[in-house]
mmCIF file of C-alpha atoms in Angstrom:
data_model
loop_
_atom_site.group_PDB
_atom_site.id
_atom_site.type_symbol
_atom_site.label_atom_id
_atom_site.label_comp_id
_atom_site.label_asym_id
_atom_site.label_seq_id
_atom_site.Cartn_x
_atom_site.Cartn_y
_atom_site.Cartn_z
ATOM 1 C CA MET A 1 0.000 0.000 0.000
ATOM 2 C CA GLU A 2 1.393 3.424 -0.837
ATOM 3 C CA ARG A 3 2.256 5.726 1.996
ATOM 4 C CA ILE A 4 3.425 9.293 2.296
ATOM 5 C CA PRO A 5 6.861 9.396 3.935
ATOM 6 C CA ILE A 6 7.126 11.202 7.254
ATOM 7 C CA LEU A 7 10.591 12.466 8.098
ATOM 8 C CA LYS A 8 11.800 13.293 11.559
ATOM 9 C CA MET A 9 14.172 16.216 11.836
ATOM 10 C CA GLY A 10 15.170 17.224 15.343
ATOM 11 C CA GLU A 11 12.012 18.177 17.148
ATOM 12 C CA PHE A 12 10.088 18.607 13.898
ATOM 13 C CA VAL A 13 8.304 16.205 11.629
ATOM 14 C CA LEU A 14 8.297 16.841 7.888
ATOM 15 C CA VAL A 15 5.689 15.619 5.479
ATOM 16 C CA SER A 16 5.996 16.327 1.773
ATOM 17 C CA ILE A 17 2.975 15.399 -0.265
ATOM 18 C CA GLN A 18 4.280 14.616 -3.744
ATOM 19 C CA VAL A 19 1.446 12.547 -5.123
ATOM 20 C CA ASP A 20 -2.210 13.166 -5.741
ATOM 21 C CA MET A 21 -4.052 12.762 -2.480
ATOM 22 C CA HIS A 22 -6.902 10.358 -2.506
ATOM 23 C CA ASP A 23 -9.072 9.768 0.481
ATOM 24 C CA GLN A 24 -7.518 6.510 1.677
ATOM 25 C CA LEU A 25 -4.040 7.975 1.427
ATOM 26 C CA ALA A 26 -5.174 10.959 3.493
ATOM 27 C CA MET A 27 -6.552 8.714 6.214
ATOM 28 C CA THR A 28 -3.334 6.672 6.288
ATOM 29 C CA LEU A 29 -1.328 9.898 6.545
ATOM 30 C CA GLN A 30 -3.440 10.996 9.505
ATOM 31 C CA ASP A 31 -2.764 7.706 11.300
ATOM 32 C CA ASP A 32 0.937 7.647 10.525
ATOM 33 C CA LEU A 33 1.464 11.286 11.385
ATOM 34 C CA THR A 34 -0.228 11.187 14.774
ATOM 35 C CA ALA A 35 1.678 8.007 15.602
ATOM 36 C CA GLN A 36 4.952 9.636 14.569
ATOM 37 C CA ILE A 37 4.288 12.791 16.595
ATOM 38 C CA VAL A 38 3.733 10.715 19.696
ATOM 39 C CA ARG A 39 6.702 8.421 19.039
ATOM 40 C CA SER A 40 9.201 11.211 18.377
ATOM 41 C CA ARG A 41 7.673 13.718 20.817
ATOM 42 C CA ALA A 42 7.680 16.256 17.995
ATOM 43 C CA LYS A 43 6.998 19.921 18.735
ATOM 44 C CA GLY A 44 6.325 20.990 15.172
ATOM 45 C CA VAL A 45 4.813 19.540 12.017
ATOM 46 C CA LEU A 46 5.620 20.914 8.586
ATOM 47 C CA ILE A 47 3.426 19.806 5.682
ATOM 48 C CA ASP A 48 4.664 20.698 2.218
ATOM 49 C CA ILE A 49 1.888 20.633 -0.354
ATOM 50 C CA SER A 50 3.732 22.403 -3.170
ATOM 51 C CA ALA A 51 3.212 19.425 -5.466
ATOM 52 C CA LEU A 52 -0.501 19.284 -4.770
ATOM 53 C CA GLU A 53 -2.399 20.595 -7.758
ATOM 54 C CA ILE A 54 -5.914 19.591 -6.904
ATOM 55 C CA VAL A 55 -7.683 19.780 -3.580
ATOM 56 C CA ASP A 56 -11.216 19.012 -2.618
ATOM 57 C CA SER A 57 -13.118 19.701 0.556
ATOM 58 C CA PHE A 58 -12.026 16.354 1.988
ATOM 59 C CA ILE A 59 -8.332 17.124 1.650
ATOM 60 C CA GLY A 60 -8.971 20.631 2.961
ATOM 61 C CA ARG A 61 -10.710 19.230 6.009
ATOM 62 C CA MET A 62 -7.948 16.688 6.467
ATOM 63 C CA LEU A 63 -5.347 19.466 6.637
ATOM 64 C CA GLY A 64 -7.433 21.218 9.273
ATOM 65 C CA ASN A 65 -7.897 17.977 11.190
ATOM 66 C CA ILE A 66 -4.209 17.138 11.145
ATOM 67 C CA ALA A 67 -3.453 20.586 12.576
ATOM 68 C CA SER A 68 -6.029 20.117 15.325
ATOM 69 C CA MET A 69 -4.781 16.617 16.158
ATOM 70 C CA ALA A 70 -1.199 17.843 16.273
ATOM 71 C CA ARG A 71 -2.222 20.661 18.592
ATOM 72 C CA VAL A 72 -3.858 18.174 20.923
ATOM 73 C CA LEU A 73 -0.547 16.303 20.908
ATOM 74 C CA ASP A 74 1.240 19.594 21.670
ATOM 75 C CA ALA A 75 2.771 20.192 18.265
ATOM 76 C CA GLU A 76 2.411 23.238 15.978
ATOM 77 C CA THR A 77 1.481 22.636 12.336
ATOM 78 C CA VAL A 78 2.569 24.752 9.400
ATOM 79 C CA VAL A 79 1.273 24.118 5.901
ATOM 80 C CA VAL A 80 3.697 25.403 3.269
ATOM 81 C CA GLY A 81 3.928 25.784 -0.483
ATOM 82 C CA MET A 82 0.260 26.058 -1.310
ATOM 83 C CA ARG A 83 -0.279 26.958 -4.955
ATOM 84 C CA PRO A 84 -2.371 30.018 -5.832
ATOM 85 C CA ALA A 85 -5.002 27.924 -7.598
ATOM 86 C CA VAL A 86 -5.276 25.626 -4.587
ATOM 87 C CA ALA A 87 -5.605 28.598 -2.232
ATOM 88 C CA ILE A 88 -8.389 30.082 -4.354
ATOM 89 C CA THR A 89 -10.178 26.735 -4.521
ATOM 90 C CA LEU A 90 -10.058 26.275 -0.766
ATOM 91 C CA VAL A 91 -11.352 29.785 -0.148
ATOM 92 C CA GLU A 92 -14.155 29.269 -2.657
ATOM 93 C CA LEU A 93 -14.995 26.023 -0.881
ATOM 94 C CA GLY A 94 -15.305 28.089 2.289
ATOM 95 C CA MET A 95 -12.330 26.377 3.898
ATOM 96 C CA ALA A 96 -9.901 29.089 4.910
ATOM 97 C CA LEU A 97 -8.224 26.680 7.385
ATOM 98 C CA PRO A 98 -8.468 29.155 10.261
ATOM 99 C CA GLY A 99 -6.511 27.057 12.751
ATOM 100 C CA VAL A 100 -3.616 26.274 10.464
ATOM 101 C CA LYS A 101 -0.446 28.310 10.186
ATOM 102 C CA THR A 102 0.830 28.817 6.675
ATOM 103 C CA ALA A 103 4.036 29.868 4.947
ATOM 104 C CA LEU A 104 5.120 30.372 1.373
ATOM 105 C CA ASN A 105 7.816 27.684 1.238
ATOM 106 C CA VAL A 106 9.623 25.138 3.384
ATOM 107 C CA GLU A 107 12.301 27.607 4.418
ATOM 108 C CA ARG A 108 9.788 30.176 5.634
ATOM 109 C CA GLY A 109 7.798 27.432 7.289
ATOM 110 C CA MET A 110 10.819 26.281 9.273
ATOM 111 C CA GLU A 111 11.522 29.855 10.315
ATOM 112 C CA LEU A 112 7.952 30.230 11.454
ATOM 113 C CA LEU A 113 8.020 26.975 13.414
ATOM 114 C CA ARG A 114 11.271 27.936 15.114
ATOM 115 C CA ALA A 115 9.929 31.376 15.943
ATOM 116 C CA THR A 116 6.710 29.914 17.326
ATOM 117 C CA LEU A 117 8.528 27.386 19.453
ATOM 118 C CA GLY A 118 11.037 29.926 20.701
ATOM 119 C CA THR A 119 14.032 28.201 19.147
ATOM 120 C CA PRO A 120 16.692 30.687 18.035
ATOM 121 C CA VAL A 121 16.409 31.540 14.371
ATOM 122 C CA GLU A 122 19.508 30.389 12.521
ATOM 123 C CA THR A 123 19.112 32.227 9.271
ATOM 124 C CA GLY A 124 20.501 35.697 8.667
ATOM 125 C CA ARG A 125 17.123 37.395 8.476
ATOM 126 C CA ALA A 126 16.185 39.739 11.236
ATOM 127 C CA PRO A 127 13.548 38.102 13.381
ATOM 128 C CA ALA A 128 10.133 39.597 12.792
ATOM 129 C CA GLU A 129 8.534 41.290 15.761
ATOM 130 C CA SER A 130 5.571 38.997 15.641
ATOM 131 C CA PRO A 131 5.607 35.640 13.894
ATOM 132 C CA ASN A 132 4.139 35.319 10.478
ATOM 133 C CA GLY A 133 1.161 33.421 11.732
ATOM 134 C CA HIS A 134 -2.114 35.068 11.154
ATOM 135 C CA PRO A 135 -3.430 37.672 13.496
ATOM 136 C CA GLN A 136 -6.030 35.778 15.434
ATOM 137 C CA ASN A 137 -3.652 33.053 16.560
ATOM 138 C CA MET B 1 -43.813 33.006 -56.072
ATOM 139 C CA THR B 2 -43.398 29.832 -54.141
ATOM 140 C CA ARG B 3 -41.199 27.991 -56.609
ATOM 141 C CA ASP B 4 -37.865 29.745 -56.570
ATOM 142 C CA GLU B 5 -36.555 27.466 -59.289
ATOM 143 C CA LYS B 6 -38.434 29.445 -61.891
ATOM 144 C CA SER B 7 -36.713 32.611 -60.870
ATOM 145 C CA ARG B 8 -34.670 34.288 -63.540
ATOM 146 C CA ILE B 9 -32.476 36.048 -61.023
ATOM 147 C CA PRO B 10 -29.661 33.463 -61.208
ATOM 148 C CA GLU B 11 -29.571 33.809 -64.954
ATOM 149 C CA ILE B 12 -29.621 37.605 -64.832
ATOM 150 C CA LEU B 13 -26.875 37.682 -62.224
ATOM 151 C CA ARG B 14 -24.728 35.383 -64.306
ATOM 152 C CA LYS B 15 -25.213 37.235 -67.554
ATOM 153 C CA HIS B 16 -24.920 40.774 -66.356
ATOM 154 C CA GLU B 17 -22.523 40.541 -63.449
ATOM 155 C CA PRO B 18 -19.998 43.094 -64.765
ATOM 156 C CA GLU B 19 -22.692 45.666 -65.559
ATOM 157 C CA LEU B 20 -24.435 45.124 -62.230
ATOM 158 C CA LEU B 21 -21.152 45.521 -60.414
ATOM 159 C CA LYS B 22 -20.299 48.726 -62.210
ATOM 160 C CA ASP B 23 -23.750 50.192 -61.704
ATOM 161 C CA TRP B 24 -23.829 49.206 -58.037
ATOM 162 C CA VAL B 25 -20.396 50.576 -57.190
ATOM 163 C CA GLN B 26 -21.234 53.834 -58.923
ATOM 164 C CA ARG B 27 -24.427 54.187 -56.944
ATOM 165 C CA GLN B 28 -22.634 53.467 -53.700
ATOM 166 C CA LEU B 29 -19.956 55.993 -54.469
ATOM 167 C CA ALA B 30 -22.561 58.573 -55.349
ATOM 168 C CA ALA B 31 -24.427 57.883 -52.109
ATOM 169 C CA ALA B 32 -21.238 58.153 -50.080
ATOM 170 C CA GLY B 33 -20.124 61.201 -52.008
ATOM 171 C CA GLY B 34 -20.500 63.525 -49.048
ATOM 172 C CA ARG B 35 -18.233 61.420 -46.831
ATOM 173 C CA PRO B 36 -14.815 61.158 -48.330
ATOM 174 C CA GLY B 37 -12.016 59.118 -46.813
ATOM 175 C CA GLN B 38 -14.208 56.274 -45.606
ATOM 176 C CA LEU B 39 -13.503 53.672 -48.206
ATOM 177 C CA SER B 40 -11.506 53.850 -51.389
ATOM 178 C CA GLU B 41 -13.182 53.059 -54.676
ATOM 179 C CA ALA B 42 -10.844 50.144 -55.281
ATOM 180 C CA ALA B 43 -11.621 48.567 -51.909
ATOM 181 C CA LEU B 44 -15.328 49.044 -52.438
ATOM 182 C CA ARG B 45 -15.153 47.527 -55.903
ATOM 183 C CA GLU B 46 -13.235 44.562 -54.560
ATOM 184 C CA GLU B 47 -15.741 43.935 -51.765
ATOM 185 C CA ALA B 48 -18.674 44.345 -54.120
ATOM 186 C CA SER B 49 -17.254 41.966 -56.670
ATOM 187 C CA ARG B 50 -16.553 39.328 -54.020
ATOM 188 C CA PHE B 51 -20.095 39.643 -52.748
ATOM 189 C CA LEU B 52 -21.557 39.444 -56.218
ATOM 190 C CA SER B 53 -19.656 36.340 -57.240
ATOM 191 C CA ALA B 54 -20.564 34.635 -53.961
ATOM 192 C CA LEU B 55 -24.184 35.650 -54.460
ATOM 193 C CA ARG B 56 -24.183 34.365 -58.030
ATOM 194 C CA GLU B 57 -23.025 30.956 -56.872
ATOM 195 C CA ALA B 58 -25.483 30.853 -53.993
ATOM 196 C CA VAL B 59 -28.618 31.680 -56.011
ATOM 197 C CA VAL B 60 -27.945 28.822 -58.437
ATOM 198 C CA GLY B 61 -29.317 26.461 -55.796
ATOM 199 C CA GLY B 62 -32.583 28.413 -55.913
ATOM 200 C CA GLN B 63 -32.930 28.459 -52.133
ATOM 201 C CA PHE B 64 -33.761 32.126 -51.680
ATOM 202 C CA ARG B 65 -35.459 31.841 -48.349
ATOM 203 C CA ASP B 66 -32.911 29.927 -46.368
ATOM 204 C CA ILE B 67 -29.808 32.084 -46.105
ATOM 205 C CA ALA B 68 -28.682 30.086 -43.065
ATOM 206 C CA GLY B 69 -28.373 26.999 -45.276
ATOM 207 C CA PRO B 70 -25.169 25.484 -46.604
ATOM 208 C CA ALA B 71 -25.645 26.955 -50.083
ATOM 209 C CA TRP B 72 -25.207 30.433 -48.630
ATOM 210 C CA SER B 73 -22.104 29.806 -46.578
ATOM 211 C CA GLY B 74 -19.934 31.603 -49.154
ATOM 212 C CA VAL B 75 -22.109 34.712 -49.058
ATOM 213 C CA ARG B 76 -22.278 34.630 -45.272
ATOM 214 C CA GLU B 77 -18.541 34.440 -45.066
ATOM 215 C CA VAL B 78 -17.991 37.388 -47.400
ATOM 216 C CA LEU B 79 -20.642 39.493 -45.648
ATOM 217 C CA GLY B 80 -19.333 38.554 -42.227
ATOM 218 C CA GLU B 81 -15.852 39.618 -43.184
ATOM 219 C CA ILE B 82 -17.050 42.905 -44.648
ATOM 220 C CA SER B 83 -19.240 43.844 -41.704
ATOM 221 C CA ARG B 84 -16.602 42.905 -39.132
ATOM 222 C CA ASP B 85 -14.102 44.998 -41.020
ATOM 223 C CA ARG B 86 -16.491 47.937 -41.101
ATOM 224 C CA ALA B 87 -17.439 47.584 -37.470
ATOM 225 C CA GLN B 88 -13.787 47.785 -36.535
ATOM 226 C CA HIS B 89 -13.318 50.864 -38.668
ATOM 227 C CA GLY B 90 -16.134 52.644 -36.914
ATOM 228 C CA PHE B 91 -18.841 52.440 -39.566
ATOM 229 C CA SER B 92 -22.381 52.729 -38.261
ATOM 230 C CA PRO B 93 -24.775 49.766 -38.614
ATOM 231 C CA THR B 94 -26.738 51.728 -41.228
ATOM 232 C CA GLU B 95 -23.664 52.335 -43.334
ATOM 233 C CA THR B 96 -22.756 48.681 -43.109
ATOM 234 C CA ALA B 97 -26.218 47.473 -44.055
ATOM 235 C CA MET B 98 -26.489 49.986 -46.880
ATOM 236 C CA PHE B 99 -23.740 48.052 -48.595
ATOM 237 C CA VAL B 100 -26.260 45.260 -49.215
ATOM 238 C CA PHE B 101 -29.407 47.364 -49.517
ATOM 239 C CA SER B 102 -27.896 49.615 -52.138
ATOM 240 C CA PHE B 103 -27.578 46.604 -54.396
ATOM 241 C CA LYS B 104 -31.366 46.572 -54.691
ATOM 242 C CA GLU B 105 -31.428 49.659 -56.815
ATOM 243 C CA ALA B 106 -28.950 48.257 -59.290
ATOM 244 C CA LEU B 107 -30.598 44.864 -59.392
ATOM 245 C CA PHE B 108 -34.126 46.216 -59.743
ATOM 246 C CA ALA B 109 -33.104 48.471 -62.593
ATOM 247 C CA ARG B 110 -31.644 45.476 -64.348
ATOM 248 C CA LEU B 111 -34.730 43.341 -63.620
ATOM 249 C CA ARG B 112 -36.983 46.004 -65.033
ATOM 250 C CA ARG B 113 -35.027 46.109 -68.233
ATOM 251 C CA GLU B 114 -34.944 42.336 -68.620
ATOM 252 C CA LEU B 115 -38.551 41.656 -67.700
ATOM 253 C CA ALA B 116 -40.170 44.751 -69.169
ATOM 254 C CA ALA B 117 -42.602 42.665 -71.164
ATOM 255 C CA ASP B 118 -43.929 40.591 -68.268
ATOM 256 C CA ALA B 119 -45.337 42.678 -65.427
ATOM 257 C CA ASP B 120 -46.246 39.663 -63.285
ATOM 258 C CA ALA B 121 -42.832 38.127 -63.547
ATOM 259 C CA LEU B 122 -41.241 41.496 -62.764
ATOM 260 C CA ALA B 123 -43.323 41.872 -59.623
ATOM 261 C CA ASP B 124 -42.511 38.329 -58.509
ATOM 262 C CA GLU B 125 -38.824 38.641 -59.174
ATOM 263 C CA THR B 126 -38.664 42.005 -57.465
ATOM 264 C CA TRP B 127 -40.338 40.569 -54.407
ATOM 265 C CA ALA B 128 -38.013 37.575 -54.316
ATOM 266 C CA ALA B 129 -34.975 39.803 -54.703
ATOM 267 C CA THR B 130 -36.099 42.273 -52.093
ATOM 268 C CA THR B 131 -36.792 39.632 -49.435
ATOM 269 C CA LEU B 132 -33.457 38.008 -50.134
ATOM 270 C CA LEU B 133 -31.497 41.239 -49.925
ATOM 271 C CA ASP B 134 -33.382 42.307 -46.809
ATOM 272 C CA ARG B 135 -32.323 39.118 -45.108
ATOM 273 C CA LEU B 136 -28.745 39.550 -46.171
ATOM 274 C CA GLY B 137 -28.820 43.155 -44.985
ATOM 275 C CA LEU B 138 -30.148 42.152 -41.586
ATOM 276 C CA TYR B 139 -27.475 39.505 -41.411
ATOM 277 C CA THR B 140 -24.773 42.132 -41.889
ATOM 278 C CA ILE B 141 -26.308 44.227 -39.108
ATOM 279 C CA GLU B 142 -26.243 41.225 -36.823
ATOM 280 C CA ILE B 143 -22.598 40.534 -37.543
ATOM 281 C CA HIS B 144 -21.816 44.222 -37.171
ATOM 282 C CA GLN B 145 -23.472 44.258 -33.762
ATOM 283 C CA LYS B 146 -21.697 41.096 -32.680
ATOM 284 C CA SER B 147 -18.295 42.380 -33.605
ATOM 285 C CA ARG B 148 -18.983 45.645 -31.778
ATOM 286 C CA GLU B 149 -19.891 43.617 -28.731
ATOM 287 C CA GLU B 150 -16.679 41.668 -29.074
ATOM 288 C CA VAL B 151 -14.760 44.935 -29.111
ATOM 289 C CA ILE B 152 -16.568 46.088 -25.965
ATOM 290 C CA GLY B 153 -15.930 42.765 -24.247
ATOM 291 C CA ARG B 154 -12.255 42.933 -25.051
ATOM 292 C CA GLN B 155 -12.003 46.480 -23.769
ATOM 293 C CA GLN B 156 -13.730 45.490 -20.545
ATOM 294 C CA GLN B 157 -11.263 42.672 -20.099
ATOM 295 C CA GLU B 158 -8.355 45.013 -20.690
ATOM 296 C CA MET B 159 -9.752 47.536 -18.249
ATOM 297 C CA LEU B 160 -10.183 44.801 -15.679
ATOM 298 C CA GLU B 161 -6.565 43.798 -16.004
ATOM 299 C CA LEU B 162 -5.345 47.375 -15.864
ATOM 300 C CA SER B 163 -7.458 48.201 -12.862
ATOM 301 C CA THR B 164 -5.877 45.685 -10.502
ATOM 302 C CA PRO B 165 -2.147 46.276 -10.308
ATOM 303 C CA VAL B 166 -0.097 44.578 -7.629
ATOM 304 C CA VAL B 167 2.970 46.622 -6.739
ATOM 305 C CA GLU B 168 5.939 45.851 -4.553
ATOM 306 C CA LEU B 169 6.069 48.546 -1.891
ATOM 307 C CA TRP B 170 9.113 47.187 -0.142
ATOM 308 C CA GLN B 171 11.104 44.013 -0.042
ATOM 309 C CA GLY B 172 8.528 41.438 1.027
ATOM 310 C CA VAL B 173 5.653 43.921 1.111
ATOM 311 C CA LEU B 174 3.081 44.055 -1.677
ATOM 312 C CA GLY B 175 0.618 46.857 -2.280
ATOM 313 C CA LEU B 176 -2.761 46.400 -3.895
ATOM 314 C CA PRO B 177 -4.471 49.710 -4.608
ATOM 315 C CA LEU B 178 -8.061 48.873 -5.492
ATOM 316 C CA ILE B 179 -9.989 51.423 -7.496
ATOM 317 C CA GLY B 180 -13.614 51.042 -8.472
ATOM 318 C CA THR B 181 -16.326 48.640 -7.484
ATOM 319 C CA LEU B 182 -15.271 45.200 -6.379
ATOM 320 C CA ASP B 183 -17.465 42.523 -7.926
ATOM 321 C CA SER B 184 -16.872 38.813 -8.000
ATOM 322 C CA ALA B 185 -15.216 38.794 -11.436
ATOM 323 C CA ARG B 186 -12.773 41.457 -10.300
ATOM 324 C CA THR B 187 -12.143 39.787 -6.982
ATOM 325 C CA GLN B 188 -11.128 36.690 -8.884
ATOM 326 C CA ILE B 189 -8.579 38.647 -10.899
ATOM 327 C CA VAL B 190 -7.354 40.534 -7.851
ATOM 328 C CA MET B 191 -6.931 37.277 -5.982
ATOM 329 C CA GLU B 192 -5.125 35.540 -8.819
ATOM 330 C CA SER B 193 -2.712 38.381 -9.474
ATOM 331 C CA LEU B 194 -2.036 38.890 -5.767
ATOM 332 C CA LEU B 195 -1.284 35.213 -5.159
ATOM 333 C CA GLN B 196 0.876 35.058 -8.266
ATOM 334 C CA ARG B 197 2.899 38.036 -7.055
ATOM 335 C CA ILE B 198 3.240 36.484 -3.612
ATOM 336 C CA VAL B 199 4.807 33.435 -5.240
ATOM 337 C CA GLU B 200 7.077 35.580 -7.422
ATOM 338 C CA THR B 201 8.278 37.960 -4.745
ATOM 339 C CA GLY B 202 8.029 35.785 -1.667
ATOM 340 C CA ALA B 203 6.188 38.606 0.075
ATOM 341 C CA THR B 204 4.936 38.029 3.593
ATOM 342 C CA ILE B 205 2.651 41.041 3.836
ATOM 343 C CA ALA B 206 0.164 42.531 1.407
ATOM 344 C CA VAL B 207 -1.486 45.887 1.930
ATOM 345 C CA ILE B 208 -4.908 46.097 0.290
ATOM 346 C CA ASP B 209 -5.786 49.758 -0.084
ATOM 347 C CA ILE B 210 -9.486 50.414 -0.617
ATOM 348 C CA THR B 211 -9.345 54.212 -0.767
ATOM 349 C CA GLY B 212 -10.638 54.034 -4.325
ATOM 350 C CA VAL B 213 -13.495 51.656 -3.602
ATOM 351 C CA PRO B 214 -16.622 53.827 -3.535
ATOM 352 C CA THR B 215 -18.812 51.626 -1.352
ATOM 353 C CA VAL B 216 -18.275 48.589 0.796
ATOM 354 C CA ASP B 217 -21.353 46.452 1.229
ATOM 355 C CA THR B 218 -21.547 42.942 2.634
ATOM 356 C CA LEU B 219 -20.703 41.416 -0.740
ATOM 357 C CA VAL B 220 -17.619 43.563 -1.253
ATOM 358 C CA ALA B 221 -16.538 42.851 2.314
ATOM 359 C CA GLN B 222 -16.963 39.151 1.682
ATOM 360 C CA HIS B 223 -14.827 39.422 -1.423
ATOM 361 C CA LEU B 224 -12.163 41.261 0.530
ATOM 362 C CA LEU B 225 -12.188 38.617 3.244
ATOM 363 C CA LYS B 226 -11.868 35.884 0.636
ATOM 364 C CA THR B 227 -8.801 37.562 -0.791
ATOM 365 C CA VAL B 228 -7.334 37.902 2.688
ATOM 366 C CA ALA B 229 -8.016 34.229 3.415
ATOM 367 C CA ALA B 230 -6.444 33.074 0.150
ATOM 368 C CA ALA B 231 -3.327 35.176 0.765
ATOM 369 C CA ARG B 232 -3.052 33.756 4.258
ATOM 370 C CA LEU B 233 -3.136 30.223 2.872
ATOM 371 C CA MET B 234 -0.079 31.198 0.859
ATOM 372 C CA GLY B 235 1.623 32.382 4.002
ATOM 373 C CA ALA B 236 1.107 36.116 3.571
ATOM 374 C CA ASP B 237 -0.761 38.407 5.943
ATOM 375 C CA CYS B 238 -3.021 41.119 4.615
ATOM 376 C CA ILE B 239 -3.627 44.593 5.938
ATOM 377 C CA ILE B 240 -6.652 46.477 4.701
ATOM 378 C CA SER B 241 -6.041 50.206 4.558
ATOM 379 C CA GLY B 242 -7.705 53.312 3.240
ATOM 380 C CA ILE B 243 -10.930 52.876 5.159
ATOM 381 C CA ARG B 244 -12.746 56.185 5.022
ATOM 382 C CA PRO B 245 -14.895 57.305 7.976
ATOM 383 C CA GLN B 246 -18.052 56.760 5.964
ATOM 384 C CA ILE B 247 -16.988 53.222 5.089
ATOM 385 C CA ALA B 248 -16.077 52.438 8.672
ATOM 386 C CA GLN B 249 -19.615 53.407 9.666
ATOM 387 C CA THR B 250 -21.148 51.313 6.902
ATOM 388 C CA ILE B 251 -19.068 48.286 7.849
ATOM 389 C CA VAL B 252 -20.160 48.457 11.452
ATOM 390 C CA HIS B 253 -23.801 49.087 10.585
ATOM 391 C CA LEU B 254 -23.837 46.126 8.230
ATOM 392 C CA GLY B 255 -22.319 43.943 10.924
ATOM 393 C CA VAL B 256 -19.382 42.904 8.749
ATOM 394 C CA ASP B 257 -16.814 41.100 10.849
ATOM 395 C CA LEU B 258 -13.333 42.385 10.158
ATOM 396 C CA GLN B 259 -11.993 41.302 13.550
ATOM 397 C CA ASN B 260 -9.548 38.830 12.076
ATOM 398 C CA VAL B 261 -8.031 41.289 9.657
ATOM 399 C CA ILE B 262 -5.665 44.112 10.457
ATOM 400 C CA THR B 263 -7.286 47.331 9.324
ATOM 401 C CA LYS B 264 -5.716 50.755 9.124
ATOM 402 C CA ALA B 265 -7.111 54.143 8.194
ATOM 403 C CA THR B 266 -4.356 55.107 5.809
ATOM 404 C CA LEU B 267 -1.882 53.381 3.567
ATOM 405 C CA ALA B 268 0.941 55.062 5.503
ATOM 406 C CA ASP B 269 -0.155 53.409 8.763
ATOM 407 C CA ALA B 270 -0.445 50.069 7.059
ATOM 408 C CA PHE B 271 2.979 50.454 5.508
ATOM 409 C CA ALA B 272 4.504 51.296 8.873
ATOM 410 C CA ILE B 273 3.046 48.103 10.361
ATOM 411 C CA ALA B 274 4.243 46.114 7.355
ATOM 412 C CA LEU B 275 7.779 47.423 7.766
ATOM 413 C CA GLN B 276 7.735 46.678 11.468
ATOM 414 C CA ARG B 277 6.584 43.143 10.826
ATOM 415 C CA THR B 278 9.201 42.468 8.208
ATOM 416 C CA GLY B 279 11.851 43.815 10.581
ATOM 417 C CA PHE B 280 12.649 47.068 8.835
ATOM 418 C CA ALA B 281 12.657 50.547 10.290
ATOM 419 C CA VAL B 282 12.635 53.928 8.631
ATOM 420 C CA GLN B 283 14.779 56.577 10.278
ATOM 421 C CA ARG B 284 15.267 60.257 9.685
ATOM 422 C CA LEU B 285 18.931 61.036 9.057
ATOM 423 C CA PRO B 286 20.326 62.984 12.057
ATOM 424 C CA HIS B 287 21.898 65.901 10.159
ATOM 425 C CA ARG B 288 18.642 66.616 8.347
ATOM 426 C CA ALA B 289 16.479 66.658 11.409
#
């Protein structure tokens, strides 16, 4: 059965979705990811969806669910690399993913995770006064 | 005149095409005499001769009533081309249709000469010719109208694209000055161009300035919020600026919830926040103070 690889990197877990998500795959990812967060005591989850061209409401809800589950397990989730067309589709579907943090690419996402978790930022950029999460969080 | 096959029009057209053409072009030139510079005689003659030869081939089939049929495709094509061309050059519908209608005079004169002996046949043929040419004339008007509409549609599209620029205010800060009413079609374009620019520039903050938006009702507010939500999904925060006092009142009265969006009264305030967030600061040089 095909699975989406989940990589552990320090106190973060990385997921890069490189194939078309179908519903079963999404459910498997949910199982694997929650298990991995618990096993590795991860503090942050980074989901890269830059290869995802098509989303439906199910995938949108899954992203929201994963973020909520991770939060319950005390880990922050950042979704990165969303394509413009995907963003528009999700908004039109009425799924603005209010509880999910977002960033433009993996690099920014890592920065955001580090900033959120209070880990010193390693890159040369000046740290932003407030993290690039969205205002209500 | 129910049986078009008996018509002598095809025969007359075939026999006297050069004379008809000459007569017709002369009449058109005489009619357009007061308006020089519209169309050269050579161009007119060329168009007229193309129309005539297409017409001559089409009437052979004898189907006078059905100009939408396959026999008339040649004529339709020629007429379509001519009326589109005229529409683009700013001719009025009347002027375009007169191209076809003016042929009546030439054709009727010829019919009268050919059928002088037979009054019944003349009346029948005249009627057949006039209905046919009326239809063709109306067809040119239709095409004329359509091509004008195409022009208008294209201009609207161009205006839409021009009216939603996304500018880079600072490294990592985009500006989106909105001018004019925000409907769903425009929101779509605004959203697409904003997200595209976010990808290109890697911006983390976008300032949407609505100083130029005349009214903000619930629909416009919803469109704005959609844009903000889409930008956030791409990892960029939005600040809405340029909210005039009147608009602030309207927003509150309508119960629009802008709690989750940073709003500022002026673009300058929004820009200051954007700079602060991206870690920049603007300072007055000491010796100029």
